[in-house]
Amino acid sequence: MKAELLYEGKAKQVYRLEGTMDQLVLSYKNDATAFNGKKKESFDGKGRLNNEISSRIFSFLHDKGIETHFIEKWNENEQIVQQTEIIPLEVVVRNLATGSITKRLGIEENTPFDPPIVELFFKDDELNDPLINDEHALFLSSVTESELQEIKEKALKINVALTELFQSINISLVDFKLEFGRLACGSIVLADEISPDTCRLWDLNTQEKMDKDVFRQGTGDLIEVYNVILQRLEDLS
């Protein structure tokens, strides 16, 4: 059973798992937010969809030998994970140019990045998660220089695996955000979630957006789009 609530974010609640010292319950909420919480709406069934999608993706990554905090899907809206000390960095991997990078650097939309670009952002809502460099990351977080390199290498390895997975369901992985955490033993593993909330996903044939951008930009039905992603993943089983 769940014990006390430890943390509540924009998309999830985190509970201690009763009877354990190092396991947590991630409970996915039905809320969707954008622009650092300035736009917010609740959608029936969103928490279930994010939990189902993220659980399947974590299981796929485990099969590829990638360590994560994920243990198992517990119920429709919740999963059990290893407790980690979250490193306050958002690691963004970009395969195609879209969103903020096109405005910051004047890069044409849809320009491919080969090799992919890895960017770091400092996790701080009050500062709007600013873009930072390696020196900032070392100063602002507990990671060492070798650990920061390890995180970047893990992010690129995850990108290869996820690109393969999404291509198999006719989806282009445009870019995505990762978070990493430190286990009690000191190892750094992938944490948080991987879902259409944290990835930009475009249909390979139509270029239709299949992620939270449909909510962010008001261009489509978020639940319908997430259902399509889940159905395609289920069809692989």
Tab-separated table of C-alpha atoms in Angstrom:
chain	number	residue	atom	x	y	z
A	1	MET	CA	0.000	0.000	0.000
A	2	LYS	CA	0.977	3.630	-0.392
A	3	ALA	CA	2.300	5.449	2.660
A	4	GLU	CA	2.794	9.217	2.979
A	5	LEU	CA	2.794	11.612	0.055
A	6	LEU	CA	6.386	12.748	-0.471
A	7	TYR	CA	6.036	15.120	-3.402
A	8	GLU	CA	3.461	16.460	-5.841
A	9	GLY	CA	4.437	17.893	-9.198
A	10	LYS	CA	2.504	19.119	-12.201
A	11	ALA	CA	1.936	15.624	-13.647
A	12	LYS	CA	2.576	13.120	-10.840
A	13	GLN	CA	2.354	12.436	-7.127
A	14	VAL	CA	5.119	10.484	-5.382
A	15	TYR	CA	4.377	8.235	-2.407
A	16	ARG	CA	6.458	5.978	-0.207
A	17	LEU	CA	5.606	2.302	-0.834
A	18	GLU	CA	4.572	0.852	2.508
A	19	GLY	CA	6.865	-1.839	3.880
A	20	THR	CA	9.891	-0.804	1.821
A	21	MET	CA	12.860	1.457	2.444
A	22	ASP	CA	13.788	2.337	-1.127
A	23	GLN	CA	10.703	1.980	-3.316
A	24	LEU	CA	8.193	4.641	-4.338
A	25	VAL	CA	4.818	4.799	-6.044
A	26	LEU	CA	4.472	7.234	-8.951
A	27	SER	CA	0.828	8.189	-9.339
A	28	TYR	CA	0.055	9.817	-12.691
A	29	LYS	CA	-2.425	12.698	-12.592
A	30	ASN	CA	-4.952	13.661	-15.243
A	31	ASP	CA	-3.564	17.202	-15.425
A	32	ALA	CA	-1.845	18.613	-18.490
A	33	THR	CA	0.291	21.722	-18.138
A	34	ALA	CA	2.285	23.870	-20.536
A	35	PHE	CA	4.471	26.964	-20.408
A	36	ASN	CA	5.704	26.092	-16.871
A	37	GLY	CA	2.171	25.669	-15.544
A	38	LYS	CA	0.710	28.836	-17.046
A	39	LYS	CA	-1.689	26.708	-19.129
A	40	LYS	CA	-3.414	23.890	-17.265
A	41	GLU	CA	-6.324	21.539	-17.909
A	42	SER	CA	-7.498	18.145	-16.664
A	43	PHE	CA	-8.322	15.271	-19.031
A	44	ASP	CA	-10.119	12.118	-17.900
A	45	GLY	CA	-7.878	9.128	-18.565
A	46	LYS	CA	-4.639	11.015	-19.173
A	47	GLY	CA	-2.951	9.584	-16.079
A	48	ARG	CA	-3.761	6.041	-17.157
A	49	LEU	CA	-2.423	6.644	-20.661
A	50	ASN	CA	0.843	8.177	-19.454
A	51	ASN	CA	1.347	5.325	-16.982
A	52	GLU	CA	0.658	2.661	-19.610
A	53	ILE	CA	2.878	4.283	-22.237
A	54	SER	CA	5.749	5.064	-19.869
A	55	SER	CA	5.659	1.545	-18.355
A	56	ARG	CA	5.902	-0.046	-21.792
A	57	ILE	CA	8.775	2.226	-22.807
A	58	PHE	CA	10.724	1.576	-19.604
A	59	SER	CA	10.268	-2.175	-20.103
A	60	PHE	CA	11.585	-1.819	-23.658
A	61	LEU	CA	14.634	0.089	-22.402
A	62	HIS	CA	15.310	-2.628	-19.808
A	63	ASP	CA	15.324	-5.180	-22.633
A	64	LYS	CA	17.971	-3.004	-24.303
A	65	GLY	CA	20.161	-3.093	-21.191
A	66	ILE	CA	19.432	0.477	-20.098
A	67	GLU	CA	19.099	0.964	-16.334
A	68	THR	CA	16.112	2.939	-15.071
A	69	HIS	CA	14.278	3.445	-11.788
A	70	PHE	CA	11.236	1.528	-13.104
A	71	ILE	CA	10.252	-1.706	-11.337
A	72	GLU	CA	6.717	-2.493	-12.523
A	73	LYS	CA	3.332	-1.087	-13.422
A	74	TRP	CA	1.246	-1.367	-10.235
A	75	ASN	CA	-2.231	-0.457	-11.467
A	76	GLU	CA	-3.845	1.684	-14.152
A	77	ASN	CA	-2.494	4.989	-12.901
A	78	GLU	CA	0.521	3.973	-10.833
A	79	GLN	CA	3.917	2.346	-11.112
A	80	ILE	CA	6.517	1.224	-8.577
A	81	VAL	CA	10.021	2.628	-8.932
A	82	GLN	CA	13.320	2.611	-7.089
A	83	GLN	CA	13.856	5.714	-4.988
A	84	THR	CA	16.503	8.006	-6.430
A	85	GLU	CA	17.952	11.388	-5.570
A	86	ILE	CA	16.862	13.355	-8.617
A	87	ILE	CA	19.666	15.304	-10.266
A	88	PRO	CA	18.324	18.839	-10.967
A	89	LEU	CA	19.071	18.723	-14.683
A	90	GLU	CA	16.756	18.263	-17.639
A	91	VAL	CA	18.610	16.569	-20.481
A	92	VAL	CA	17.074	17.302	-23.884
A	93	VAL	CA	18.073	15.285	-26.933
A	94	ARG	CA	17.193	16.831	-30.301
A	95	ASN	CA	17.027	14.897	-33.577
A	96	LEU	CA	15.155	17.569	-35.552
A	97	ALA	CA	14.980	21.323	-35.067
A	98	THR	CA	11.699	22.588	-33.699
A	99	GLY	CA	10.471	24.639	-30.757
A	100	SER	CA	12.789	26.838	-28.719
A	101	ILE	CA	16.034	25.976	-30.508
A	102	THR	CA	14.762	27.352	-33.817
A	103	LYS	CA	14.027	30.689	-32.140
A	104	ARG	CA	17.211	30.807	-30.062
A	105	LEU	CA	19.593	29.949	-32.903
A	106	GLY	CA	17.661	30.888	-36.039
A	107	ILE	CA	17.674	27.302	-37.289
A	108	GLU	CA	15.088	26.369	-39.910
A	109	GLU	CA	12.246	24.156	-38.699
A	110	ASN	CA	12.764	20.402	-39.341
A	111	THR	CA	16.523	20.730	-39.865
A	112	PRO	CA	18.011	17.328	-38.924
A	113	PHE	CA	20.784	17.150	-36.325
A	114	ASP	CA	23.384	14.519	-37.151
A	115	PRO	CA	24.728	13.750	-34.634
A	116	PRO	CA	21.846	14.603	-32.290
A	117	ILE	CA	22.233	17.661	-30.076
A	118	VAL	CA	22.190	17.260	-26.293
A	119	GLU	CA	21.200	20.305	-24.220
A	120	LEU	CA	21.100	20.808	-20.448
A	121	PHE	CA	18.511	22.809	-18.534
A	122	PHE	CA	18.509	23.598	-14.812
A	123	LYS	CA	15.359	22.253	-13.110
A	124	ASP	CA	13.903	25.314	-11.416
A	125	ASP	CA	10.333	26.442	-12.124
A	126	GLU	CA	10.928	29.911	-10.681
A	127	LEU	CA	13.738	30.431	-13.211
A	128	ASN	CA	11.750	28.796	-16.041
A	129	ASP	CA	14.264	25.916	-16.317
A	130	PRO	CA	17.074	27.930	-17.962
A	131	LEU	CA	19.439	26.513	-20.583
A	132	ILE	CA	22.874	25.962	-19.023
A	133	ASN	CA	26.334	24.766	-20.059
A	134	ASP	CA	28.478	22.009	-18.547
A	135	GLU	CA	30.223	24.357	-16.109
A	136	HIS	CA	26.854	25.587	-14.824
A	137	ALA	CA	25.677	21.974	-14.425
A	138	LEU	CA	28.740	21.065	-12.371
A	139	PHE	CA	28.242	24.109	-10.153
A	140	LEU	CA	24.471	23.731	-9.703
A	141	SER	CA	24.248	19.970	-9.160
A	142	SER	CA	26.095	17.230	-7.307
A	143	VAL	CA	27.453	15.541	-10.453
A	144	THR	CA	31.131	15.252	-11.254
A	145	GLU	CA	32.619	15.898	-14.672
A	146	SER	CA	32.793	12.156	-15.394
A	147	GLU	CA	29.197	11.664	-14.237
A	148	LEU	CA	27.994	14.482	-16.478
A	149	GLN	CA	29.699	12.784	-19.411
A	150	GLU	CA	28.071	9.508	-18.368
A	151	ILE	CA	24.649	11.174	-18.333
A	152	LYS	CA	25.147	12.537	-21.848
A	153	GLU	CA	26.304	9.148	-23.116
A	154	LYS	CA	23.294	7.464	-21.506
A	155	ALA	CA	20.995	10.050	-23.105
A	156	LEU	CA	22.400	9.309	-26.571
A	157	LYS	CA	22.115	5.547	-25.987
A	158	ILE	CA	18.485	6.026	-24.954
A	159	ASN	CA	17.944	8.101	-28.088
A	160	VAL	CA	19.124	5.225	-30.291
A	161	ALA	CA	16.785	2.785	-28.526
A	162	LEU	CA	13.775	5.109	-28.546
A	163	THR	CA	14.295	6.068	-32.184
A	164	GLU	CA	14.171	2.361	-33.058
A	165	LEU	CA	11.044	1.821	-30.956
A	166	PHE	CA	9.111	4.763	-32.354
A	167	GLN	CA	10.113	4.096	-35.949
A	168	SER	CA	8.659	0.617	-35.528
A	169	ILE	CA	5.263	2.238	-34.858
A	170	ASN	CA	5.640	4.775	-37.678
A	171	ILE	CA	6.575	7.676	-35.422
A	172	SER	CA	9.483	10.113	-35.725
A	173	LEU	CA	11.192	10.931	-32.414
A	174	VAL	CA	11.820	14.648	-32.884
A	175	ASP	CA	13.189	15.479	-29.424
A	176	PHE	CA	12.632	14.492	-25.800
A	177	LYS	CA	13.442	15.388	-22.193
A	178	LEU	CA	15.098	13.035	-19.719
A	179	GLU	CA	15.750	13.206	-15.998
A	180	PHE	CA	18.287	11.111	-14.109
A	181	GLY	CA	18.536	10.096	-10.465
A	182	ARG	CA	21.126	8.624	-8.150
A	183	LEU	CA	20.381	5.301	-6.432
A	184	ALA	CA	21.436	4.690	-2.828
A	185	CYS	CA	24.491	2.792	-4.139
A	186	GLY	CA	25.563	5.883	-6.096
A	187	SER	CA	24.672	4.624	-9.582
A	188	ILE	CA	22.985	7.097	-11.933
A	189	VAL	CA	19.882	5.768	-13.721
A	190	LEU	CA	17.117	7.116	-15.914
A	191	ALA	CA	14.198	8.376	-13.798
A	192	ASP	CA	10.917	10.310	-14.122
A	193	GLU	CA	8.813	9.226	-17.152
A	194	ILE	CA	8.970	8.843	-20.915
A	195	SER	CA	5.647	9.632	-22.548
A	196	PRO	CA	4.016	12.007	-25.035
A	197	ASP	CA	4.277	14.574	-22.226
A	198	THR	CA	8.085	14.485	-22.430
A	199	CYS	CA	8.676	13.632	-26.119
A	200	ARG	CA	7.909	15.350	-29.389
A	201	LEU	CA	6.476	12.653	-31.662
A	202	TRP	CA	5.404	13.143	-35.276
A	203	ASP	CA	3.669	10.635	-37.518
A	204	LEU	CA	6.197	9.560	-40.156
A	205	ASN	CA	3.690	9.730	-43.012
A	206	THR	CA	1.515	12.736	-42.185
A	207	GLN	CA	3.864	14.740	-39.885
A	208	GLU	CA	0.875	15.025	-37.540
A	209	LYS	CA	1.914	15.875	-33.980
A	210	MET	CA	1.346	12.986	-31.581
A	211	ASP	CA	2.341	14.535	-28.254
A	212	LYS	CA	1.520	17.260	-25.721
A	213	ASP	CA	2.035	19.932	-28.387
A	214	VAL	CA	-1.600	19.326	-29.443
A	215	PHE	CA	-2.587	20.699	-26.006
A	216	ARG	CA	0.177	23.296	-25.856
A	217	GLN	CA	-0.787	24.699	-29.268
A	218	GLY	CA	-4.517	23.883	-29.134
A	219	THR	CA	-4.395	21.898	-32.377
A	220	GLY	CA	-5.924	18.550	-31.447
A	221	ASP	CA	-7.478	16.124	-28.983
A	222	LEU	CA	-4.823	15.132	-26.423
A	223	ILE	CA	-6.583	11.951	-25.246
A	224	GLU	CA	-7.224	10.771	-28.795
A	225	VAL	CA	-3.573	11.302	-29.733
A	226	TYR	CA	-2.234	9.534	-26.618
A	227	ASN	CA	-4.614	6.638	-27.265
A	228	VAL	CA	-3.138	6.246	-30.744
A	229	ILE	CA	0.393	6.060	-29.319
A	230	LEU	CA	-0.652	3.438	-26.758
A	231	GLN	CA	-2.526	1.381	-29.349
A	232	ARG	CA	0.496	1.311	-31.652
A	233	LEU	CA	2.730	0.218	-28.779
A	234	GLU	CA	0.238	-2.481	-27.789
A	235	ASP	CA	0.180	-3.748	-31.365
A	236	LEU	CA	3.901	-4.541	-31.042
A	237	SER	CA	3.219	-7.047	-28.254
